[in-house]
Structures are given as C-alpha cells and as structure tokens.
Short mmCIF file of C-alpha atoms in Angstrom, two decimals:
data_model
loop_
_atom_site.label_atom_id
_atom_site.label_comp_id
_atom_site.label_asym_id
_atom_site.label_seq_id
_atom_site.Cartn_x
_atom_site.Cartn_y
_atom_site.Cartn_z
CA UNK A 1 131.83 135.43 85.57
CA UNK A 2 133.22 132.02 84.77
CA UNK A 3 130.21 129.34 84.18
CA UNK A 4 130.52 125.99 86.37
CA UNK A 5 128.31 123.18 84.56
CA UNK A 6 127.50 120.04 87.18
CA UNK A 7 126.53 117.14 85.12
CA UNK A 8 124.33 115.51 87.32
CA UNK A 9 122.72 116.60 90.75
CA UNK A 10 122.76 113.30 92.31
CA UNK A 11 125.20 113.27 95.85
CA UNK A 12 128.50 114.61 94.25
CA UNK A 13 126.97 117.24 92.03
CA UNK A 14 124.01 118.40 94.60
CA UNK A 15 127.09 118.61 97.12
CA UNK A 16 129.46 120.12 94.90
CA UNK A 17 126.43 123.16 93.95
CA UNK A 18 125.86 123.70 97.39
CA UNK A 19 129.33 124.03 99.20
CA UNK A 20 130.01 126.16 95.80
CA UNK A 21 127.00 128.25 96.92
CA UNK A 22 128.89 128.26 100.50
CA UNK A 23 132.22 129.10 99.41
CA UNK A 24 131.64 131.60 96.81
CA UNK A 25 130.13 134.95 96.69
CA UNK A 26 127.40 135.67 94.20
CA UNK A 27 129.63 137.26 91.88
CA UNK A 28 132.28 134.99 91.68
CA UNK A 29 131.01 132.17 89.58
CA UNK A 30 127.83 130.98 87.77
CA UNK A 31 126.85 127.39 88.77
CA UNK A 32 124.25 125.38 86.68
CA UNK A 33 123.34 121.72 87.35
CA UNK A 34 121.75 119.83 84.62
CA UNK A 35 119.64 116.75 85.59
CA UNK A 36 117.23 115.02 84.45
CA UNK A 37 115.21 114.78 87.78
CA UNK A 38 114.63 117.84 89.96
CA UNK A 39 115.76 116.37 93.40
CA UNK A 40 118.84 114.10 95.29
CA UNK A 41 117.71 110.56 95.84
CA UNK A 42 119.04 109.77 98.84
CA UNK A 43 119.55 105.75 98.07
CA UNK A 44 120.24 104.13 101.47
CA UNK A 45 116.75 105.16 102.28
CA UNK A 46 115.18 102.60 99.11
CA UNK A 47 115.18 99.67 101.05
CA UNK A 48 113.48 101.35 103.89
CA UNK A 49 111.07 103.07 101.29
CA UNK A 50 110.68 99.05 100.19
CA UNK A 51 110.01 98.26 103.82
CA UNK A 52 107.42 101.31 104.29
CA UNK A 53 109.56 102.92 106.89
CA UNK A 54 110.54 105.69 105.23
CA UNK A 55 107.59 108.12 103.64
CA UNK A 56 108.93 107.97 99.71
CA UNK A 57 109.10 111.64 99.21
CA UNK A 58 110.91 112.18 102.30
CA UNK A 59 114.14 110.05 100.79
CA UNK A 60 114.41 112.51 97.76
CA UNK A 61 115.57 116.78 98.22
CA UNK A 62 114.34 118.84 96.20
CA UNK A 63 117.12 120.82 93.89
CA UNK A 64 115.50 124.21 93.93
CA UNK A 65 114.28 124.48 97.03
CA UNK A 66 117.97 123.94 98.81
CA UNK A 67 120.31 125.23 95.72
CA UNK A 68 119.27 128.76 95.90
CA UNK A 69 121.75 130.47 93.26
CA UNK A 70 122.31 127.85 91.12
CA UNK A 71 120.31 127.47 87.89
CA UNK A 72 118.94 124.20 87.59
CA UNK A 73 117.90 122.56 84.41
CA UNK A 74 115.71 119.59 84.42
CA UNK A 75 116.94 117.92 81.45
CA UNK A 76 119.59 115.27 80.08
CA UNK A 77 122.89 116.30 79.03
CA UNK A 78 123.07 114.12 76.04
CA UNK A 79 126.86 114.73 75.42
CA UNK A 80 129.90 116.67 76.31
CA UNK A 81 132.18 118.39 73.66
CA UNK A 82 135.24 119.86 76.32
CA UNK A 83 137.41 120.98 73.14
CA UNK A 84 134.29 123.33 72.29
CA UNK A 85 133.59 124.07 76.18
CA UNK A 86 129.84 122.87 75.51
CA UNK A 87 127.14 120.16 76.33
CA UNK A 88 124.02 119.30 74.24
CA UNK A 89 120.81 119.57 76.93
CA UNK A 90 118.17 117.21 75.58
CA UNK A 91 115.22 117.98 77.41
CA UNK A 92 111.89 115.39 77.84
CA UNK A 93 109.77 117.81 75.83
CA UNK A 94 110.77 120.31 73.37
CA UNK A 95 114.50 120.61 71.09
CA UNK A 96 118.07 120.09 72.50
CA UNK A 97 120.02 122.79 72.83
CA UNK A 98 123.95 123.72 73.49
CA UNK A 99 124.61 125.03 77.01
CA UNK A 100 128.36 126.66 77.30
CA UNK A 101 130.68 126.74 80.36
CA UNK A 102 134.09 127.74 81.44
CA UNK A 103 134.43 124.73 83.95
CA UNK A 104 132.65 121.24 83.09
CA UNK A 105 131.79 119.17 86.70
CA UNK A 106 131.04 115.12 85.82
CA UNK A 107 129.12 113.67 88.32
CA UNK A 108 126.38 111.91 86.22
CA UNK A 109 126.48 108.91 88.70
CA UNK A 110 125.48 105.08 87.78
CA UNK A 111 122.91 102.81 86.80
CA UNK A 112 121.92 99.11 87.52
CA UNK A 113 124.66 96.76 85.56
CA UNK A 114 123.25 94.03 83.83
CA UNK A 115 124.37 90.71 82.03
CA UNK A 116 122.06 89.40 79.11
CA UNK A 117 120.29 87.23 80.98
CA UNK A 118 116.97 85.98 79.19
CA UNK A 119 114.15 88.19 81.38
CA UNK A 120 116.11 90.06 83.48
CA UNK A 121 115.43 93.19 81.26
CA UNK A 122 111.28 92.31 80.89
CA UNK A 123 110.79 91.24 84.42
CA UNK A 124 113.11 92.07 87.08
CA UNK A 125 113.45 95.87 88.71
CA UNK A 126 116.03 97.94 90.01
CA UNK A 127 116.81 99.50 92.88
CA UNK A 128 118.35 103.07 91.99
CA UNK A 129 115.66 105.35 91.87
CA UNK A 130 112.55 106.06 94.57
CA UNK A 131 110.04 104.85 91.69
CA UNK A 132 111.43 101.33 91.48
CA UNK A 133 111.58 100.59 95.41
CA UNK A 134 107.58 102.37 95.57
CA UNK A 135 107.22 99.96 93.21
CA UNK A 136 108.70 96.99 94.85
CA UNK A 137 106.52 98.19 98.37
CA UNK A 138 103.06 98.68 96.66
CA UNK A 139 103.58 95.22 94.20
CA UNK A 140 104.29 92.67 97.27
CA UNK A 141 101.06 94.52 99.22
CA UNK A 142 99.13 93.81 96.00
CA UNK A 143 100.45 90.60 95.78
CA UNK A 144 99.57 89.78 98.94
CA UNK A 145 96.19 90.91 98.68
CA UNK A 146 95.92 88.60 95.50
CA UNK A 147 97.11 85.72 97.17
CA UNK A 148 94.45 85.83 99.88
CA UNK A 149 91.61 85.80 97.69
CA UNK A 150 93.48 82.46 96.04
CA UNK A 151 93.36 78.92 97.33
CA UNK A 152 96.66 77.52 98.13
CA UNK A 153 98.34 76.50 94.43
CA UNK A 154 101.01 77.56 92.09
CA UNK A 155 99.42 81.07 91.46
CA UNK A 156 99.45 81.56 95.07
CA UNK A 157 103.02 80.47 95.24
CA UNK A 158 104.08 82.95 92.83
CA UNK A 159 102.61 85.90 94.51
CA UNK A 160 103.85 85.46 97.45
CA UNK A 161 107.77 84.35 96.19
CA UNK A 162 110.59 87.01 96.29
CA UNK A 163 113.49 87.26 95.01
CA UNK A 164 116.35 89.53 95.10
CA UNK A 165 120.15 89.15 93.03
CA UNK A 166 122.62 89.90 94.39
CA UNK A 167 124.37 89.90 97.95
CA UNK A 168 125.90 93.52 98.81
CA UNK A 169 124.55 95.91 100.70
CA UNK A 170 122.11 97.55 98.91
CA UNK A 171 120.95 93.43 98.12
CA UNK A 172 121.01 92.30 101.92
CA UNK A 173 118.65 95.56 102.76
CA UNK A 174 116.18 95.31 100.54
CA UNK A 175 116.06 91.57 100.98
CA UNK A 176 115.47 92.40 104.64
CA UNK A 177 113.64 95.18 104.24
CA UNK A 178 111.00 92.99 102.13
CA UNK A 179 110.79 90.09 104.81
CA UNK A 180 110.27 92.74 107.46
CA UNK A 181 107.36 93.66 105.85
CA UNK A 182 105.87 90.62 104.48
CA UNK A 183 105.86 89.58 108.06
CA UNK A 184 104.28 92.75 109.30
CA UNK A 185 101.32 91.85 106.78
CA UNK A 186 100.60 88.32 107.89
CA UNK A 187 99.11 89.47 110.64
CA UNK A 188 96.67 91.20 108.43
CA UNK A 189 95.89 88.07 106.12
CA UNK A 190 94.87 85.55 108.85
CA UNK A 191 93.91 82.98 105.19
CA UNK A 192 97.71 83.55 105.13
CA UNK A 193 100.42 81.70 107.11
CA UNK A 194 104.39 82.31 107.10
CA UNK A 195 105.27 79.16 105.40
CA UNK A 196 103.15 80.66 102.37
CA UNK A 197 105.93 83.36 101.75
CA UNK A 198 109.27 82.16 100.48
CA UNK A 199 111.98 84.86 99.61
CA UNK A 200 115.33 83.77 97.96
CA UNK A 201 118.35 85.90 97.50
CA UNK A 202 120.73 84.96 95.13
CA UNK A 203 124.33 85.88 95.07
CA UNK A 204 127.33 84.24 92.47
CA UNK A 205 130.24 84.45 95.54
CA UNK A 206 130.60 82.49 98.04
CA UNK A 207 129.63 85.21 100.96
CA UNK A 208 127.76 88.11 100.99
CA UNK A 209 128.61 91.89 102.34
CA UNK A 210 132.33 91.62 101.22
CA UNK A 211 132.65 94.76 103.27
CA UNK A 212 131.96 93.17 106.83
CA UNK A 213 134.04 90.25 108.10
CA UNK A 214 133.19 86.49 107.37
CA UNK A 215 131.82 86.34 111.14
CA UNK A 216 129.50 89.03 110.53
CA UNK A 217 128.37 87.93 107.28
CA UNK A 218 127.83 84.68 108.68
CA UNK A 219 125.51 85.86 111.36
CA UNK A 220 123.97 87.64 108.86
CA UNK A 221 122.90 84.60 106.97
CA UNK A 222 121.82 83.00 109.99
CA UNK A 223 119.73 85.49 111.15
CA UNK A 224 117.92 85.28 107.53
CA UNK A 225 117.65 81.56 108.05
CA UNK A 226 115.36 82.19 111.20
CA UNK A 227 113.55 84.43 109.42
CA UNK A 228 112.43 81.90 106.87
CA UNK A 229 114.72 83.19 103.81
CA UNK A 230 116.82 81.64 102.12
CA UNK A 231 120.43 82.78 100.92
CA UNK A 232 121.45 80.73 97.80
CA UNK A 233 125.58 81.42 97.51
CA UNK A 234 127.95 80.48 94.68
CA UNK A 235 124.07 80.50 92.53
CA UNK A 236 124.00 82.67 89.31
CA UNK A 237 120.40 83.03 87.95
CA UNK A 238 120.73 81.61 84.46
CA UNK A 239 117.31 82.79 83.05
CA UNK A 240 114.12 84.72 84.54
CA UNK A 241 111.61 84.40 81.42
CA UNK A 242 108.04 84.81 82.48
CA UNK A 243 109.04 85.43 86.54
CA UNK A 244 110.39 81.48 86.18
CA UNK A 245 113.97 81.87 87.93
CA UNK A 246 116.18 79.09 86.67
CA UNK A 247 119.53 78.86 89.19
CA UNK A 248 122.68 77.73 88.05
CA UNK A 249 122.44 74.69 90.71
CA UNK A 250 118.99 73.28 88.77
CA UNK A 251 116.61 74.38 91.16
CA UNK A 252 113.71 76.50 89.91
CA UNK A 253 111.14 78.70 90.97
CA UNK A 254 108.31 81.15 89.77
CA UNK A 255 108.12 84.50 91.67
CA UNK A 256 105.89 87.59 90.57
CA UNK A 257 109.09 90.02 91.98
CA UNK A 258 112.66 90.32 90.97
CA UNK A 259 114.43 92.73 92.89
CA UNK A 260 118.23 92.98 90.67
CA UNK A 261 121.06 94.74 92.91
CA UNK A 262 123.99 93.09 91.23
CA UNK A 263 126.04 95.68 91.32
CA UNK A 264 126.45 99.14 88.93
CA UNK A 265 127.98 101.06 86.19
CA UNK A 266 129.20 104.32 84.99
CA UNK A 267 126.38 106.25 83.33
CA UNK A 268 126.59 105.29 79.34
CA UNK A 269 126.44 108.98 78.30
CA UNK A 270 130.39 109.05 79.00
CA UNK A 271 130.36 107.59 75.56
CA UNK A 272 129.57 110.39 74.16
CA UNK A 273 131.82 112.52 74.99
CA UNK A 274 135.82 113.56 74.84
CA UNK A 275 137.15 113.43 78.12
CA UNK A 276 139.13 110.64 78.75
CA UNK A 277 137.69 107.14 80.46
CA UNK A 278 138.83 103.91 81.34
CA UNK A 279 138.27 100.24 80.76
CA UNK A 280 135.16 100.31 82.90
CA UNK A 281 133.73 103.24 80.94
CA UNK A 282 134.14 105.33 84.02
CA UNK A 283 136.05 109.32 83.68
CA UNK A 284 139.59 109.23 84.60
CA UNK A 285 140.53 111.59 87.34
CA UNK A 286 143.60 112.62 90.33
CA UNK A 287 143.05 112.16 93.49
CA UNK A 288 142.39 115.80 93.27
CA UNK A 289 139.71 115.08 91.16
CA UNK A 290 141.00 116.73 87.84
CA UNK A 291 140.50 114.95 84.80
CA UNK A 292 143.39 113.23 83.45
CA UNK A 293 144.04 111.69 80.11
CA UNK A 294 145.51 107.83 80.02
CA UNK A 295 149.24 109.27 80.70
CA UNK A 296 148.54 111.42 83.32
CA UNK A 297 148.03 114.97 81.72
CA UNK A 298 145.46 117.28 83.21
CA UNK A 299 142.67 117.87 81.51
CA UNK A 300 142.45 121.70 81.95
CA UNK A 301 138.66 123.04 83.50
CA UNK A 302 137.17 119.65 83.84
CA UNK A 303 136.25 117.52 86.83
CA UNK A 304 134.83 114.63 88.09
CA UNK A 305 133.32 112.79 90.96
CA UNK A 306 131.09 110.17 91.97
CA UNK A 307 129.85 106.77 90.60
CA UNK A 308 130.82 108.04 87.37
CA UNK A 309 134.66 108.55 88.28
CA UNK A 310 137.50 105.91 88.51
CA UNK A 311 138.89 107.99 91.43
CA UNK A 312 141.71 106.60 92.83
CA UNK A 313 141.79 105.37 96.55
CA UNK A 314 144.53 106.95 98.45
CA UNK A 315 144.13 104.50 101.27
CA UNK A 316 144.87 101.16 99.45
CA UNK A 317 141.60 99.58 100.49
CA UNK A 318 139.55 100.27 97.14
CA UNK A 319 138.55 97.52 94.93
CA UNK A 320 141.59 97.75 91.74
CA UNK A 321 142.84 101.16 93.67
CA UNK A 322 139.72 103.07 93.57
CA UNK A 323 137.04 104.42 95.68
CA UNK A 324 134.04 101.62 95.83
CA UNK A 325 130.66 103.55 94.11
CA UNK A 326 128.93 104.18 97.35
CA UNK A 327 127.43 107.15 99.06
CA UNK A 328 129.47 107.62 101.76
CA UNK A 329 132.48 108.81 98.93
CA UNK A 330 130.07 110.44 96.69
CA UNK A 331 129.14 112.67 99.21
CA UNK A 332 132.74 112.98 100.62
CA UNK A 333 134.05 113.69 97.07
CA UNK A 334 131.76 116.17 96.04
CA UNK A 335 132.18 118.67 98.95
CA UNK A 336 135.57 118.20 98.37
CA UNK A 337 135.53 118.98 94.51
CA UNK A 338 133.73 122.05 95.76
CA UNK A 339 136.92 122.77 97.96
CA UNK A 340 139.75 122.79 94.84
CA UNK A 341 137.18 124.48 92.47
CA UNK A 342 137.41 127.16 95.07
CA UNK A 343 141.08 127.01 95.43
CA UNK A 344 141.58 126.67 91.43
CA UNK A 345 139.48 129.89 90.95
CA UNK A 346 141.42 132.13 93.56
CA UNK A 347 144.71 130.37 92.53
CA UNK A 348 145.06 128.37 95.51
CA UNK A 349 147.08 124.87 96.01
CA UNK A 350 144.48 121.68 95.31
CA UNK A 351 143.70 119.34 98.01
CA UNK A 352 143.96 115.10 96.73
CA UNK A 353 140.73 113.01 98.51
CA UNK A 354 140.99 110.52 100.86
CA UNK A 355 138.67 108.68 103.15
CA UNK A 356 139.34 106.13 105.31
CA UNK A 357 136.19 104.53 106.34
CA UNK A 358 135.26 104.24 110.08
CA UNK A 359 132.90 101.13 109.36
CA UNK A 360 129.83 99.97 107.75
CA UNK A 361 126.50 99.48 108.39
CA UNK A 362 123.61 98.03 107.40
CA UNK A 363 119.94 97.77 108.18
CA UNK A 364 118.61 94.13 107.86
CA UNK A 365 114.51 95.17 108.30
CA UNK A 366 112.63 96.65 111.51
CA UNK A 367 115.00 96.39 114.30
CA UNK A 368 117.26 94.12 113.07
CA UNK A 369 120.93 95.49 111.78
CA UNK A 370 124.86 94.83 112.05
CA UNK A 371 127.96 96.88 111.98
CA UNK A 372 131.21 96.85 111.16
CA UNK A 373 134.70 98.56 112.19
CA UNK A 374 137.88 96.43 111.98
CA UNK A 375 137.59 93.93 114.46
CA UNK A 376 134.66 95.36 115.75
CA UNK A 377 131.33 94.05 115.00
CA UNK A 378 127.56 95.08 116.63
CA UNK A 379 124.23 93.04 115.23
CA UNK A 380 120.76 93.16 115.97
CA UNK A 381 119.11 96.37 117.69
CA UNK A 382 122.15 98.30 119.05
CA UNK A 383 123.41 98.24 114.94
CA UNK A 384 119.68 98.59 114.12
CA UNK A 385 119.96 101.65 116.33
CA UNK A 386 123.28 103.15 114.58
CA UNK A 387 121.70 102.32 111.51
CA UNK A 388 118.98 104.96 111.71
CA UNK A 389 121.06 107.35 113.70
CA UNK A 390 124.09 108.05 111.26
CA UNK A 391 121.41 107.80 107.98
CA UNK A 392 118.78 110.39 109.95
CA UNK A 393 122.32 112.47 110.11
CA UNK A 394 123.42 111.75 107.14
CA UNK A 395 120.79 113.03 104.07
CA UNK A 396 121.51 116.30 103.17
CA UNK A 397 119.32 119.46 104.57
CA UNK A 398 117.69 119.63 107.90
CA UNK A 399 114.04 120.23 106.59
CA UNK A 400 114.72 116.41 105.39
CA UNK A 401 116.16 115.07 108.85
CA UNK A 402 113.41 116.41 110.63
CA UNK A 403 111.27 114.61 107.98
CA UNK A 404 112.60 111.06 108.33
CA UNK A 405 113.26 111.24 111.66
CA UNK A 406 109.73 112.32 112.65
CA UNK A 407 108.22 109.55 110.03
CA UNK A 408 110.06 107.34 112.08
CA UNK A 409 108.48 108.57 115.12
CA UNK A 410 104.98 108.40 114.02
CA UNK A 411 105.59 104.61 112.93
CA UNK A 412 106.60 103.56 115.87
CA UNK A 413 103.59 104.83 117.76
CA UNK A 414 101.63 104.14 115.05
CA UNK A 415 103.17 101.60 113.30
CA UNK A 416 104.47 101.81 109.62
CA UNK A 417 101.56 102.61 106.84
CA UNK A 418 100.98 99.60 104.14
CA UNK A 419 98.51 100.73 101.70
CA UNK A 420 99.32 100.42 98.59
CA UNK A 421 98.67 102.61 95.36
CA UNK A 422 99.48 100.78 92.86
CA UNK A 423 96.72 102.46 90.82
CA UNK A 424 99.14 105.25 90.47
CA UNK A 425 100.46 103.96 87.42
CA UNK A 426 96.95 104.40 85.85
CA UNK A 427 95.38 107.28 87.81
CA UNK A 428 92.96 107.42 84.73
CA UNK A 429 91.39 103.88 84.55
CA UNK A 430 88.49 104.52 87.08
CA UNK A 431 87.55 107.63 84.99
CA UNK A 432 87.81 106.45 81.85
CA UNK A 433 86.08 103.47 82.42
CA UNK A 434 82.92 104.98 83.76
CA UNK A 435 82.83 107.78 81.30
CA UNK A 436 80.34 109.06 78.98
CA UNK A 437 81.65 108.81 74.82
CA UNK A 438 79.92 109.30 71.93
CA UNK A 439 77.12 106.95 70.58
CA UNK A 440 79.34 104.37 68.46
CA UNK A 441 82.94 105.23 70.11
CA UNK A 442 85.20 102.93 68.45
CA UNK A 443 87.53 103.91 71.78
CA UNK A 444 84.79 102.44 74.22
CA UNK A 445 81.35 101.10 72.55
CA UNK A 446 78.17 102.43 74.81
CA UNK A 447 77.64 99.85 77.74
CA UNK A 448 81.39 98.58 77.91
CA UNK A 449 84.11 100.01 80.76
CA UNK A 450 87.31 101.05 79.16
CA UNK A 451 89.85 99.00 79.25
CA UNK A 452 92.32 98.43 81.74
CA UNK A 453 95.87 98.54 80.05
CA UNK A 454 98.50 96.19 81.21
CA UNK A 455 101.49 96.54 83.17
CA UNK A 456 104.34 95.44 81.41
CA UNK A 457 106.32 92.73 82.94
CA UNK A 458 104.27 92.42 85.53
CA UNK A 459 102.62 88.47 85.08
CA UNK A 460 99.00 87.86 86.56
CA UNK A 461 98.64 91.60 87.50
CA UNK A 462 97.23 94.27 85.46
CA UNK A 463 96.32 97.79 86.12
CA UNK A 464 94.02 98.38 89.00
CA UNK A 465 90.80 97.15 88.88
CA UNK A 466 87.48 98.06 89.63
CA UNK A 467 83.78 96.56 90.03
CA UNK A 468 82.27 96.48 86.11
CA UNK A 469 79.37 98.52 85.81
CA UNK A 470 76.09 96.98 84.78
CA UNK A 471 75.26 97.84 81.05
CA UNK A 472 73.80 100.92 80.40
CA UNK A 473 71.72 102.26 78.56
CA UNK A 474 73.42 103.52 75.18
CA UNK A 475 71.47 106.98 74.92
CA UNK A 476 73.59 108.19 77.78
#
C-alpha cells in the first residue's frame, strides 16, 4: 500500500488524516501523522482559555482517540529529503530515525513571528499553544492575588498592568478576553478597585482588525475605551527589558505580562528540507495544493496546506494573492487536500481551493463581540452570541462540542472557575521542601526547606510558595 506521511497534525493535517480515514478503505493507503504533540489545538478557543471560559483541555483533540487507522507518531520531523522519499523523526527522548513514504503531506503550521526587540524573547509570551494562554489565565490570578496583599505603589502597578502587541484578531481577543476577567476578579479583591488595573494594547497601524470595516473597528476601540483599556495605534514597542515597555511615542510602563500576537510565520523546519519555498519561507503550492517549484513544475507526491503553505487565493481577496494563515482555511484546505489525494490515488481529475469568506467574527470578552459580512456589521451580544455558536460548531469531533458547549453551560449557572495553578510548573516544591534527606545533604542541609526555583522571565514571582517550616530537629 502506498504510505501517506502528514507533517504536522495541527487543523490541515488532523483534517487531511481524518477525511483520508473517510474516503479510503483500509487497504488502500497507509496514513501516518508525525507531530510533536498528541492532539489539535483548536486556537480560537486561547483567548477564551485566557478568559477562563473555556476548560483548557476541552480546546485541544486528542490524535488517537479520533484518528483511528492512522499511525501517529509523537515526535518532530526534523527534516524532509523528497528526492530520497524520507523524513528524519527526532523524537523528545531516545535517537532519530528515517521514516519512508510514497506521498509526503506539509502541514507543519506556524509559530509566533518576532522582531529582535530587546526582552521580547525573555519576557513576553505567545499565544499559539494551550500552555501559553493557561499561562497567561493562572499569572494575572496570581498577580492579582499579589497585588492585594501590596499597598498601592509601583510593585502594585506592575502586577496589575497588561499588555498585549499587536491588533488582529487573535490580539483584540485575548486583550478582551483578559479585561473580562480582570473585571470578574475585582469583585473578589474588595482592597482592589478598577482604576488599579491598566491594560494597554499596542498595535504599529493605524487601525486594528484589518478584516472588519473602519466602522466596526472603530466601535471596537470605543467599546475598549469604556472598559478602561487603552488602544495605543501607530505605537511599536521599542524595548521590553525587565517587563519595562518602552513605546515608540516615549511613554513607558512596567507590566508583569506581555501577551505578543504580532502576527506569524512558516514553521523554520522548511529550511531543512528540498521542496521548494518562497520569500516568506513558506512551501510553494497550486491552488490544488501540489507542490510546485519557482516556475511552476509539479512537484510529483508532495503536498501542502496550512500556515505553512503560500497557497494562492483564488478569490483575489488574500493578502499578496494568498490565503491569510487562519483557521477557517486551514481547516477548509485540509479536507480538501484529503479530496485530490483521493482523486490522485484512483486517477481522478484534482479539484483547485477556494473560499470565499462569509464574514468574521470575533469575541471581545464575556458577552461582548462584533461581526462582520460586507456591509454588514453586528456588535455586542447578538455577535457575542454568533461568536460561540459557529466556534461550539466549528472544533472538530462531537465528543469536543458537547464539551465546550456544556462548559459553557455550567459557567453561566455557575459562573466561570478562577483558581489558579500556577504551582503546576513545580508540582514538586511542596514535597521537596518538607522532605526528609540525609544528615549533611549538600542538596538541602537538615532544618532548611528546599528551595523554590525560579520562573524564568517571570519578575517578582517565583515558583509557588508555601509557609516555611519551623527548624527541625536534624536527627530526623
């Protein structure tokens, strides 16, 4: 049987493997996805994962559980030799190895782009996988249980400052997203008071949501404005060392979290590898999704889709004449990748993509939203309400729709959960410090707690602490 390799299992691969396992009959083809997580993040859930409306494990699918004939392989594909017909599989423990195939599918996806800005690497974080936005939701509960033990002051200021770079879509929902829930948790710090939070996004155009109309975008910022944040536009950050964010326009602030959504890029493996890319690093394909070389040749038994692909946009609206890297085409592209690898293998005609999109939509934080299609524009709850609709429709599988949806359901009767956990990152610091060692322990002398390692990047707050024991005696 002819071998079909998915690079990737994010939307376009995960799709591609399971409309393949649709399509074809078990003897038909062998399908292997190689990734180096086991599940589909579902990404337009992270700012409502931020927010705490969405349980974190219910925005993520697990591979094996839903692709039942395909043999995944949790592990990086390291590079891609096509002339040989094999990719080097570098898993996180243990040697790499070569993995052959008949058919190669590319749909590695992106990561967070970057400029070197001094800090941004050390202090800000992302907002691409579910640990980064559990991160972002447990550190601003932290913070704000920090700031309420503080007297008003700069270290008080910083805790409760937030920041976010960059103004597109997945920037105006997180931003959102976090004042939703910084206001939700006021009512639980009553030493607290609104005017102690400040939140500033910060965006180098001179709008924000380029895919919405100026009207909406406008009401947008307005809306923000009465919720006490602040939208700083035609502002480039020009330095973050040590959670100080220095703005292009002078002004200057400290903040404790950095939330950088300024835009992405093609995943860097492409570079090693020797299919054809483009300029932007990106895999050059058809609108049929083939790969193509720089003058147009097919690239015989190799595909591509996704973040990771320069596919070209057949309706004239894409940004340089390709799709924009968003969900809604990676999810699009990928079932229909799994349509022409179909048609390839039983010799049938190909099929070229093309989506014309019916509108966007965005969530802005608990009840708050707006929508666009052409000239038509909803904000506030109605858009709130298609928000959650065409998202709690939208991530793949049922078992994870009834998930969300019924999360949601629970919150509002119960109201959305805040704790945070923040001691996951050390589950191990309230054993080891209360352990017994050995007399004379260079690791932990006899009467001292171990100590509490710190979080990198993270000013002002270390791993989670706990009450120091009283010194004891050292024969225990």
């Amino acid at each position: 049987m002819p071998r079909i390799l998915i690079v990737g299992g994010g939307y376009a691969g995960f799709y591609t493997a399971w409309k393949l396992e649709k399509w074809l009959s078990a003897n038909e083809a062998e399908i292997v996805v190689v990734d180096p997580l086991s599940y589909l993040t579902y990404q337009p859930f992270l700012p409502e994962v931020v927010g705490g409306s969405v349980e974190p494990r219910h925005a993520v699918v697990d591979q094996r559980k839903h692709l039942k004939r395909t043999r995944v392989i949790t592990a990086r594909v390291t590079g891609i030799d096509h002339a040989a017909k094999t990719v080097e599989v570098t898993p996180e423990i243990g040697a790499p190895w070569t993995e052959s195939y008949d058919q190669i599918v590319v749909t590695a996806g992106s990561v967070s782009r970057t400029f070197p800005i001094a800090g941004v690497a050390d202090e800000c974080f992302g907002l691409k996988t579910i640990e980064e936005a559990v991160a972002i939701r447990d550190r601003i509960v932290a913070n704000f249980e920090r700031a309420a033990n503080l007297p008003a002051g700069p270290e008080r200021d910083r805790l409760l400052t937030f920041v976010v770079v960059g103004g597109g879509f997945a920037g105006i929902e997180v931003f959102g997203e976090m004042r939703s829930l910084a206001s939700a948790l006021l009512a639980r710090y009553p030493q607290l008071t609104f005017d102690d939070t400040h939140f500033h996004l910060i965006e180098a155009m001179g709008r924000i949501m380029p895919e919405v109309s100026l009207e909406t975008s406008k009401w947008v910022l307005k809306n923000y404005a009465e919720r006490g944040a602040l939208v700083h536009l035609d502002t480039q950050l020009k330095s973050a060392v040590g959670g100080v964010c220095e703005l292009s326009t002078g002004e200057s602030f400290e903040s404790d979290v950095i939330v950088w959504t300024a835009g992405v890029m093609a995943t860097p493996m492409l570079k090693n590898t020797d299919l054809p890319t483009e300029e932007r690093g990106r895999l050059r394909v058809k609108a049929d999704l083939r790969v193509v070389t720089a003058e147009g040749e097919v690239v015989p038994d190799a595909w591509g889709a996704g973040d990771v692909s320069a596919v070209p946009d057949l309706t004239g609206k894409g940004v340089g004449g390709f799709c924009v890297p968003n969900a809604q085409h990676a999810v699009r592209q990928g079932k229909q990748l799994a349509k022409n690898i179909v048609a390839s293998l039983r010799g049938e005609g190909l099929t070229d993509y093309k989506h014309d999109s019916l509108g966007a939509v965005a969530g802005l934080g608990l009840y708050v939203g707006a929508f666009q299609s052409g000239k038509v524009a909803v904000k506030g709850f109605p858009a709130w309400v298609m928000h959650r609709g065409y998202h709690g429709l939208a991530i793949p599988t049922w078992e994870r729709k009834v998930r969300v949806i019924g999360n949601w359901g629970m919150n509002f009767v119960l109201g959305r959960d805040m704790v945070q956990v923040l001691a996951r990152e050390y589950p191990r610091v309230a054993f080891e410090t209360y352990a017994s060692r050995p007399k004379g322990s260079p690791e932990a002398p006899a009467g001292k707690p171990a100590e509490k390692p710190e979080i990198k990047g993270a000013k002002g707050l270390d791993a989670p602490t706990y009450a120091n024991p009283a010194p004891e005696p050292a024969n225990k």
